Short mmCIF file of C-alpha atoms in Angstrom, two decimals:
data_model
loop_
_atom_site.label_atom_id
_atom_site.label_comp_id
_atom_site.label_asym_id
_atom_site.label_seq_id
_atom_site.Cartn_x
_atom_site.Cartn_y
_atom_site.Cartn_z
CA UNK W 1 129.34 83.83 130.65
CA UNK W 2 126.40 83.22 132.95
CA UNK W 3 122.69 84.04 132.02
CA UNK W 4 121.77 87.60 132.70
CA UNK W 5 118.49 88.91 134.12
CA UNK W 6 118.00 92.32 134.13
CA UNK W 7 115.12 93.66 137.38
CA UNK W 8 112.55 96.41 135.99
CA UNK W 9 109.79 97.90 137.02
CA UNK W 10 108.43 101.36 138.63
CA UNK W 11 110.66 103.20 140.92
CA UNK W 12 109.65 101.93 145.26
CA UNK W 13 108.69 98.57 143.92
CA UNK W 14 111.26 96.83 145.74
CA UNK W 15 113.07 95.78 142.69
CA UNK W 16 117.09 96.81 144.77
CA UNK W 17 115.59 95.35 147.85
CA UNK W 18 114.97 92.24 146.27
CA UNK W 19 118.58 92.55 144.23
CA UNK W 20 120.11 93.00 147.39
CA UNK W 21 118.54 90.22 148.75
CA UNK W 22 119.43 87.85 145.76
CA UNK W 23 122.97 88.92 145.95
CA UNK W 24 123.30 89.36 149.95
CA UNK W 25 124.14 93.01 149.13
CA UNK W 26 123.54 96.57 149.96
CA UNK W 27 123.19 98.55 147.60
CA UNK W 28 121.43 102.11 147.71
CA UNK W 29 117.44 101.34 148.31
CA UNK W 30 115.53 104.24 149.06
CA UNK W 31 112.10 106.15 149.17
CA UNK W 32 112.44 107.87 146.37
CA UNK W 33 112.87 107.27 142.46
CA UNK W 34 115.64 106.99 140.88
CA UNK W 35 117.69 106.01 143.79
CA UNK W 36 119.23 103.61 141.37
CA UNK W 37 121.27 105.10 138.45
CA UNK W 38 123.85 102.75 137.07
CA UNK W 39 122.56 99.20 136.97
CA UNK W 40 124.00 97.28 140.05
CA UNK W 41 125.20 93.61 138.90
CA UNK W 42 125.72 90.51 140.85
CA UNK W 43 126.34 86.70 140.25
CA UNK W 44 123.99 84.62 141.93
CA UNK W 45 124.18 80.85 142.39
CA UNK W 46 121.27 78.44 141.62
CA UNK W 47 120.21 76.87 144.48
CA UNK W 48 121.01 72.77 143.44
CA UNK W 49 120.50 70.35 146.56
CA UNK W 50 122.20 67.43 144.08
CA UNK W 51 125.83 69.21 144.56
CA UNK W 52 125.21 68.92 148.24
CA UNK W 53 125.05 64.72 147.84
CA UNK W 54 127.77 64.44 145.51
CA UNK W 55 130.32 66.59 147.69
CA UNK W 56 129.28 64.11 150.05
CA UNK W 57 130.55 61.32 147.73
CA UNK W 58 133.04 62.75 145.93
CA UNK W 59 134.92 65.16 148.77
CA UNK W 60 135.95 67.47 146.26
CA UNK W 61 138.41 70.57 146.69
CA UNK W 62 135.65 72.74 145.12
CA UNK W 63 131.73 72.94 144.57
CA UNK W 64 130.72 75.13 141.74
CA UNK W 65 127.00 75.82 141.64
CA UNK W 66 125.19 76.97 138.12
CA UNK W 67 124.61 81.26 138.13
CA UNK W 68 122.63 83.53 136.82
CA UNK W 69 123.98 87.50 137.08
CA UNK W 70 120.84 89.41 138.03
CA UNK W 71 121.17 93.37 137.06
CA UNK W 72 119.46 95.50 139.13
CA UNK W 73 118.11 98.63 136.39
CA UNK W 74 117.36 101.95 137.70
CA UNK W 75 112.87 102.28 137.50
CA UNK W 76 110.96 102.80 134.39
CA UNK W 77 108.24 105.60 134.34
CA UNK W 78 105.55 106.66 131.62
CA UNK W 79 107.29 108.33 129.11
CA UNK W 80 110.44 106.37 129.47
CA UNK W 81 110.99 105.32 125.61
CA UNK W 82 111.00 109.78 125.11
CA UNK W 83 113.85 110.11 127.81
CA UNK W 84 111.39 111.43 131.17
CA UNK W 85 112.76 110.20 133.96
CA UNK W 86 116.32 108.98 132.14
CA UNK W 87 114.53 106.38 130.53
CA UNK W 88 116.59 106.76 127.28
CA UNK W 89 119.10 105.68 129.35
CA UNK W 90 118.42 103.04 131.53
CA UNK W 91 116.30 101.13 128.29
CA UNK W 92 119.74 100.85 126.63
CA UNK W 93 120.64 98.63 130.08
CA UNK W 94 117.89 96.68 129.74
CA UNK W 95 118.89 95.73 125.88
CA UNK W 96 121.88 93.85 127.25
CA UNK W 97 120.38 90.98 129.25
CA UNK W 98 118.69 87.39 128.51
CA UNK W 99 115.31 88.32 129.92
CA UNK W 100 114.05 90.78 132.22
CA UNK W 101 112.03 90.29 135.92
CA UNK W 102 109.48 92.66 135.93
CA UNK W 103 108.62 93.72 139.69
CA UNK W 104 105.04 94.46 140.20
CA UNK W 105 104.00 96.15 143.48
CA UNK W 106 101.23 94.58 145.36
CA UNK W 107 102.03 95.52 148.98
CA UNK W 108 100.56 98.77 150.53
CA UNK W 109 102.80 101.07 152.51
CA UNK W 110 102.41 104.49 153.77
CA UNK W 111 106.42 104.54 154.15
CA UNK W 112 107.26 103.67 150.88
CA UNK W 113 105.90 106.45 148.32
CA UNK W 114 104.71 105.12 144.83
CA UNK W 115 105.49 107.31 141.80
CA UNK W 116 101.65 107.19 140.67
CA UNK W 117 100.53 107.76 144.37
CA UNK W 118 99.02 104.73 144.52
CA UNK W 119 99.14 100.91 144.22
CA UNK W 120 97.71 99.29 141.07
CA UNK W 121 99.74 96.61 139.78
CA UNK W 122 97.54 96.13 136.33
CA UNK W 123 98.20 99.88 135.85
CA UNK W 124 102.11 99.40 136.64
CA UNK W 125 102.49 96.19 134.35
CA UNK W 126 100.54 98.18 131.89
CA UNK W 127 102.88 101.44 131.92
CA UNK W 128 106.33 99.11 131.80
CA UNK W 129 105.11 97.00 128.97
CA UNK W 130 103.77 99.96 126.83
CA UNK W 131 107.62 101.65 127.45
CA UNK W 132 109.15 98.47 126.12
CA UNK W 133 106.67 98.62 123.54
CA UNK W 134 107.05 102.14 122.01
CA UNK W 135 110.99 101.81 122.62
CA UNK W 136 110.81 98.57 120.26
CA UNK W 137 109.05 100.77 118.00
CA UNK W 138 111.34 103.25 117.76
CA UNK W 139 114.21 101.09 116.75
CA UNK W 140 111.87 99.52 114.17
CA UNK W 141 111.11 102.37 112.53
CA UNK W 142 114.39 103.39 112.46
CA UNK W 143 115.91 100.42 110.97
CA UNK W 144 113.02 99.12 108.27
CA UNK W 145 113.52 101.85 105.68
CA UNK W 146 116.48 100.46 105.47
CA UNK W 147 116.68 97.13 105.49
CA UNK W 148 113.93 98.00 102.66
CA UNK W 149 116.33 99.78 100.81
CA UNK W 150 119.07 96.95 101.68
CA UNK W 151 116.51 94.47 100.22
CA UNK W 152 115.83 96.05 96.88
CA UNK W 153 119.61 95.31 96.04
CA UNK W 154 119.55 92.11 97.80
CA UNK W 155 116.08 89.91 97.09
CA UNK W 156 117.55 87.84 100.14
CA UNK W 157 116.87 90.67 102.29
CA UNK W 158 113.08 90.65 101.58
CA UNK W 159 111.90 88.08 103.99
CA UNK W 160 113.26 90.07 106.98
CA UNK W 161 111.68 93.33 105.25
CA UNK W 162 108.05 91.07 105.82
CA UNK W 163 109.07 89.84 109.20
CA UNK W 164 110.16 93.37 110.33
CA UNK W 165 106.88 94.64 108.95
CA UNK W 166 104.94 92.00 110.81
CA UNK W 167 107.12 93.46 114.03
CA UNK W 168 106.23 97.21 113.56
CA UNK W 169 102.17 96.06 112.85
CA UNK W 170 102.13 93.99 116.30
CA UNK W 171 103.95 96.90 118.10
CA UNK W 172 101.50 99.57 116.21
CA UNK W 173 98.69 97.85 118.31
CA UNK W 174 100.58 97.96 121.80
CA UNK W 175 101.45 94.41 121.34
CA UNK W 176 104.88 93.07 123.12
CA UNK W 177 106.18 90.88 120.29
CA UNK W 178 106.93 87.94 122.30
CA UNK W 179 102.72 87.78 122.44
CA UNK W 180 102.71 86.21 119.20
CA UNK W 181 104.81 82.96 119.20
CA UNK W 182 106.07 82.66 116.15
CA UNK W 183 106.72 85.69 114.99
CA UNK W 184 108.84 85.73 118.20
CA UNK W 185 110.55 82.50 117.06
CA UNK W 186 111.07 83.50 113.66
CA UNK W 187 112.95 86.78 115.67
CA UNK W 188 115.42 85.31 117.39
CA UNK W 189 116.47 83.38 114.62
CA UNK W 190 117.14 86.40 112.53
CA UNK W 191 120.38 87.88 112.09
CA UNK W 192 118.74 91.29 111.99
CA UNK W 193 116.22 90.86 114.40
CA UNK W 194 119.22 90.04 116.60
CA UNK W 195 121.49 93.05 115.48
CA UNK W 196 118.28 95.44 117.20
CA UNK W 197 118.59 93.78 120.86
CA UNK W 198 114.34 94.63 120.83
CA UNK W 199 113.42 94.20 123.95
CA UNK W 200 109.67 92.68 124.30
CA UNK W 201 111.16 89.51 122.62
CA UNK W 202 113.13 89.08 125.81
CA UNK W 203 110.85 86.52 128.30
CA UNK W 204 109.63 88.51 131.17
CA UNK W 205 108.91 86.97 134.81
CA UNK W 206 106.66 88.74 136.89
CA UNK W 207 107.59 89.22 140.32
CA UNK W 208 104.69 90.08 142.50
CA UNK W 209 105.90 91.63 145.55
CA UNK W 210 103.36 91.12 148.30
CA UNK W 211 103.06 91.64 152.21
CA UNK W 212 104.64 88.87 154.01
CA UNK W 213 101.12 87.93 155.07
CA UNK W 214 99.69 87.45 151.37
CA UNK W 215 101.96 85.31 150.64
CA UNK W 216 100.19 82.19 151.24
CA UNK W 217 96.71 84.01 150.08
CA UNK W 218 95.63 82.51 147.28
CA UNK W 219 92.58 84.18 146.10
CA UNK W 220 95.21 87.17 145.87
CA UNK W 221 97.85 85.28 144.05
CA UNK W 222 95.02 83.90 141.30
CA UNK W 223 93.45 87.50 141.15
CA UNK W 224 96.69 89.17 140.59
CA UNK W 225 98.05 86.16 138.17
CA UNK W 226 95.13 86.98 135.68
CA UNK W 227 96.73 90.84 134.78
CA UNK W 228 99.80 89.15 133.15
CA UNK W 229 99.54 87.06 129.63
CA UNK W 230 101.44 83.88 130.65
CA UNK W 231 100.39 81.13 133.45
CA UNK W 232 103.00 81.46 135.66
CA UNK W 233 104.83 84.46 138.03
CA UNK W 234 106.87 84.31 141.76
CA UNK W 235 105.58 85.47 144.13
CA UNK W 236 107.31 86.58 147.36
CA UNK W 237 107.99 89.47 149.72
CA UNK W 238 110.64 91.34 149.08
CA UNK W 239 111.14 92.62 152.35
CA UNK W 240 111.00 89.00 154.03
CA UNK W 241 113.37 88.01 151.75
CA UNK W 242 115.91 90.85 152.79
CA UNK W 243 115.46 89.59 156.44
CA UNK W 244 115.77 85.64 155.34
CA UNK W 245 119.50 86.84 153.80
CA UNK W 246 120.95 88.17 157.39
CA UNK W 247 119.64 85.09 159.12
CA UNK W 248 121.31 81.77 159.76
CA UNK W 249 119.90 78.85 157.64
CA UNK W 250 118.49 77.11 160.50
CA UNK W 251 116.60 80.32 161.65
CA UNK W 252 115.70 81.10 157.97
CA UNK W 253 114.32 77.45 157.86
CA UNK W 254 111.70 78.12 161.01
CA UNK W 255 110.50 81.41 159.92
CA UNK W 256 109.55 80.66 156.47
CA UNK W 257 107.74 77.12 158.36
CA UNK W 258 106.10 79.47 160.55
CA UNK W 259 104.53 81.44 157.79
CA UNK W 260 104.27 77.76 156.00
CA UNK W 261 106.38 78.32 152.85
CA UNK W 262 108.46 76.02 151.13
CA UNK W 263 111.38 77.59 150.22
CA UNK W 264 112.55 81.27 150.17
CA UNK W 265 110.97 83.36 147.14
CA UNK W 266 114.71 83.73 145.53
CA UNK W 267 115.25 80.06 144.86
CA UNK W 268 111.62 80.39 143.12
CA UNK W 269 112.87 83.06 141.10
CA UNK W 270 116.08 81.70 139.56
CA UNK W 271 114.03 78.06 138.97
CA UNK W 272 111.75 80.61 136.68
CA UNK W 273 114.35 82.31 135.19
CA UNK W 274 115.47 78.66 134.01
CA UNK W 275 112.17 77.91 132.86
CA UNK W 276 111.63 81.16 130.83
CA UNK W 277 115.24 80.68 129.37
CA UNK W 278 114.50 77.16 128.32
CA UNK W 279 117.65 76.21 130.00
CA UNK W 280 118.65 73.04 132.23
CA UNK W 281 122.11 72.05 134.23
CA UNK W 282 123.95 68.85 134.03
CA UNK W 283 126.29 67.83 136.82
CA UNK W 284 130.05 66.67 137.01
CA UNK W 285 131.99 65.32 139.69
CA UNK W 286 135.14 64.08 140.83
CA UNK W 287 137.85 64.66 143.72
CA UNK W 288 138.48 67.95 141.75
CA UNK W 289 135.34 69.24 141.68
CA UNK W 290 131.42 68.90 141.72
CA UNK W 291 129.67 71.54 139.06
CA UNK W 292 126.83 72.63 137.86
CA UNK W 293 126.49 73.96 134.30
CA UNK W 294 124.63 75.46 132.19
CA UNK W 295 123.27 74.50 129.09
CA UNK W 296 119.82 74.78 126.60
CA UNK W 297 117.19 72.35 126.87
CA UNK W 298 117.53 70.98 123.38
CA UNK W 299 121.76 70.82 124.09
CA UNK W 300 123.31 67.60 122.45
CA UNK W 301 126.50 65.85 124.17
CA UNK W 302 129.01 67.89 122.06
CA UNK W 303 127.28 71.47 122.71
CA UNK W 304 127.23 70.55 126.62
CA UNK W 305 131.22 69.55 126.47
CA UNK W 306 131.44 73.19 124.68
CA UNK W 307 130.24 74.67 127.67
CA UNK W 308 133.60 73.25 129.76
CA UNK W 309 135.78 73.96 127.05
CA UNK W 310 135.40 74.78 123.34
CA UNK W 311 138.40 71.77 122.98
CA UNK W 312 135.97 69.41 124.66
CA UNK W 313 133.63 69.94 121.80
CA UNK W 314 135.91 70.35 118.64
CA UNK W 315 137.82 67.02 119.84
CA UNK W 316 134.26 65.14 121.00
CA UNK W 317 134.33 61.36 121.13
CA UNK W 318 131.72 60.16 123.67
CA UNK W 319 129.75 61.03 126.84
CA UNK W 320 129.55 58.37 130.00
CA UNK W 321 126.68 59.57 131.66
CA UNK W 322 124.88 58.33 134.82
CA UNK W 323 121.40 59.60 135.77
CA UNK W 324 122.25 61.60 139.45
CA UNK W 325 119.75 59.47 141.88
CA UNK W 326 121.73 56.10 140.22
CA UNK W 327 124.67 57.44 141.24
CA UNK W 328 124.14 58.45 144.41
CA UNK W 329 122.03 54.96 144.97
CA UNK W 330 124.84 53.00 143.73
CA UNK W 331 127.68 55.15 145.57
CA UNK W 332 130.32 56.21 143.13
CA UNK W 333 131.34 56.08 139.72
CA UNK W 334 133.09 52.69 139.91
CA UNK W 335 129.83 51.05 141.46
CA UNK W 336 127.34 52.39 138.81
CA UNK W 337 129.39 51.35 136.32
CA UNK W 338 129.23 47.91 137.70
CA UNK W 339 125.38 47.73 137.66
CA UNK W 340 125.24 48.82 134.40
CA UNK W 341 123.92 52.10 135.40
CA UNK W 342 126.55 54.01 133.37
CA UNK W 343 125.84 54.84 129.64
CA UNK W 344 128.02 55.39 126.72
CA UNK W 345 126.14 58.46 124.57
CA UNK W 346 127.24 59.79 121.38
CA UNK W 347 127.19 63.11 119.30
CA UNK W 348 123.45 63.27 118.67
CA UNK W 349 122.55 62.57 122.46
CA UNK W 350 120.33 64.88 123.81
CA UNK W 351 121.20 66.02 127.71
CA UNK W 352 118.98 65.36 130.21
CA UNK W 353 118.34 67.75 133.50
CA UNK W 354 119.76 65.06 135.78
CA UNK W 355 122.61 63.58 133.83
CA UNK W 356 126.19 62.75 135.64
CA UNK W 357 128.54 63.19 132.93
CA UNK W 358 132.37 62.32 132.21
CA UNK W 359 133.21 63.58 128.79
CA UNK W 360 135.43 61.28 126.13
CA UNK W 361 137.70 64.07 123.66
CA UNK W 362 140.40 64.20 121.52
CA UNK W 363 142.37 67.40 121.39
#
């Protein structure tokens, strides 16, 4: 199953333009709210200029980039967590993915109404993560009386009674629990905490979307970076974007140099969505195929084989791996292994972001 990012924010933000764009779709995006209704999904593959090389070595019959599926849910107003505006609704949506991009409008427009009549993004970060906020509170107040009541027959039960009560507190002073670290930690560990999908211990990447000709302001980009509570956010036009998808790559290529960006705002987005996920990919290859998968920083050998095939890990023996630029120095497999480039790693091995890796089982 691929990593799933669900796109909030206000209604006009430009959250289904930009999902159209990451999925070369087109969906429904119009001036007015609500235009979205059921969430629109779509898998979306990570750009990775390695497979590129080792197609080039390896010819295979297939190349299988790493994806993420991005879900694009219908815009959040005040009163959301009550039900105004569906909110009920499209919340329960949001409970279902990895981590959500939050879409914060900084462009101005007279063509594209706002839902607050005007363009504040502190105010619009402020209203989403207050609805997340009093919808996490909701379920916790729902569920701690009893898991209090579990706990008094079960003494077991009482350190997730204290963590839950931490939970409420934080949320009691507006607080999106992911704010405080390790109470967040602690969270996702829990087997109850898990059982309540809450959804301000999902990571959130902010997604500025500017005028194409902010995008290389950076006063702008350092003003607008101190209304979120984390270092980093993407930032990118959504409307250039939608253009870059209907273009051919060479003509995509001069128009973002002419506005002297490096890369389109999408392949910014998924590298954060990595990042905020604490995930990594490690490469195979042969005349078969040349992949990218998926897999958690902290991943050992045996957990990466899993993600093949849940055979390759039960029947794990060893892991050849090859770090990607010695392989593509050296030329193939064969020649690596000559220079000694190759590496035999066992069960506790710990994967690396640029590992080349044939897996040893027993099934």
């Amino acid at each position: 199953m691929p990593l799933s990012i669900g796109i909030v924010g206000l209604p006009n933000v430009g959250k289904s333009t930009l999902f159209n764009a990451l999925t070369k779709n087109d969906i429904l995006a119009a001036n007015y709210p609500f235009a979205t209704i059921e969430p629109n999904t779509g898998v979306v593959p990570i750009p990775d200029e390695r497979l590129e090389q080792l197609a080039k070595l390896f010819n295979p019959k297939e190349v299988i980039p790493a994806v993420i599926k991005f879900v694009d849910i219908a815009g959040l107003v005040a009163g959301a967590h009550k039900g105004e505006g569906l909110g009920n609704q499209f919340l329960s949506h949001i409970r279902e993915v990895d981590a959500l991009v939050m879409v914060v409008r900084a462009f101005a427009s007279t063509d594209v109404q706002h839902v607050e009549n005007s363009v504040h993004p502190g105010r619009d970060i402020d209203i989403i993560l207050t609805e997340l906020v009093l919808a996490d509170l909701q379920t916790v107040d729902k569920r701690l009386p009893v898991l209090d009541k579990e706990a008094r027959a079960n003494p077991k039960l009482e350190p997730d009674v204290e963590l839950l009560s931490s939970a409420k507190k934080l949320l009691e002073d507006n607080q999106p629990l992911h704010d405080d670290s390790e109470l967040a930690k602690n969270a996702r560990d829990n087997d109850n905490f898990k059982q309540l999908q809450l959804l301000t211990l999902k990571p959130i990447i902010y997604v500025f979307n500017v005028d194409e000709s902010d995008l290389t302001d950076v006063d702008k980009q350092i003003e607008l970076n101190k209304l979120i509570a984390q270092d980093e956010s993407v930032w990118l036009s959504a409307a250039m974007e939608s253009e870059l998808k209907d273009l051919p790559q060479n003509e995509a290529d001069e128009l973002l140099k002419s506005i002297r960006i490096d890369e389109p705002g999408l392949n910014k987005l998924a590298k954060a969505a990595y990042s905020a996920l604490d995930l990594q990919s490690f490469l195979t290859a042969g005349p078969k195929e040349v992949r990218a998968w998926t897999i958690s920083k902290e991943a050992t050998a045996p957990e990466a084989a899993g993600t093949i095939h849940s055979d390759f890990q039960k029947g794990f023996i060893a892991a050849d791996v090859v770090t990607f630029s010695d392989l593509i120095a050296a030329g193939s497999w064969p020649a690596a292994r000559s220079q000694g480039k190759v590496r035999t790693e066992g069960k506790n091995y710990k994967m690396e972001p640029e590992d080349v890796v044939e897996f040893k089982f027993n099934v």
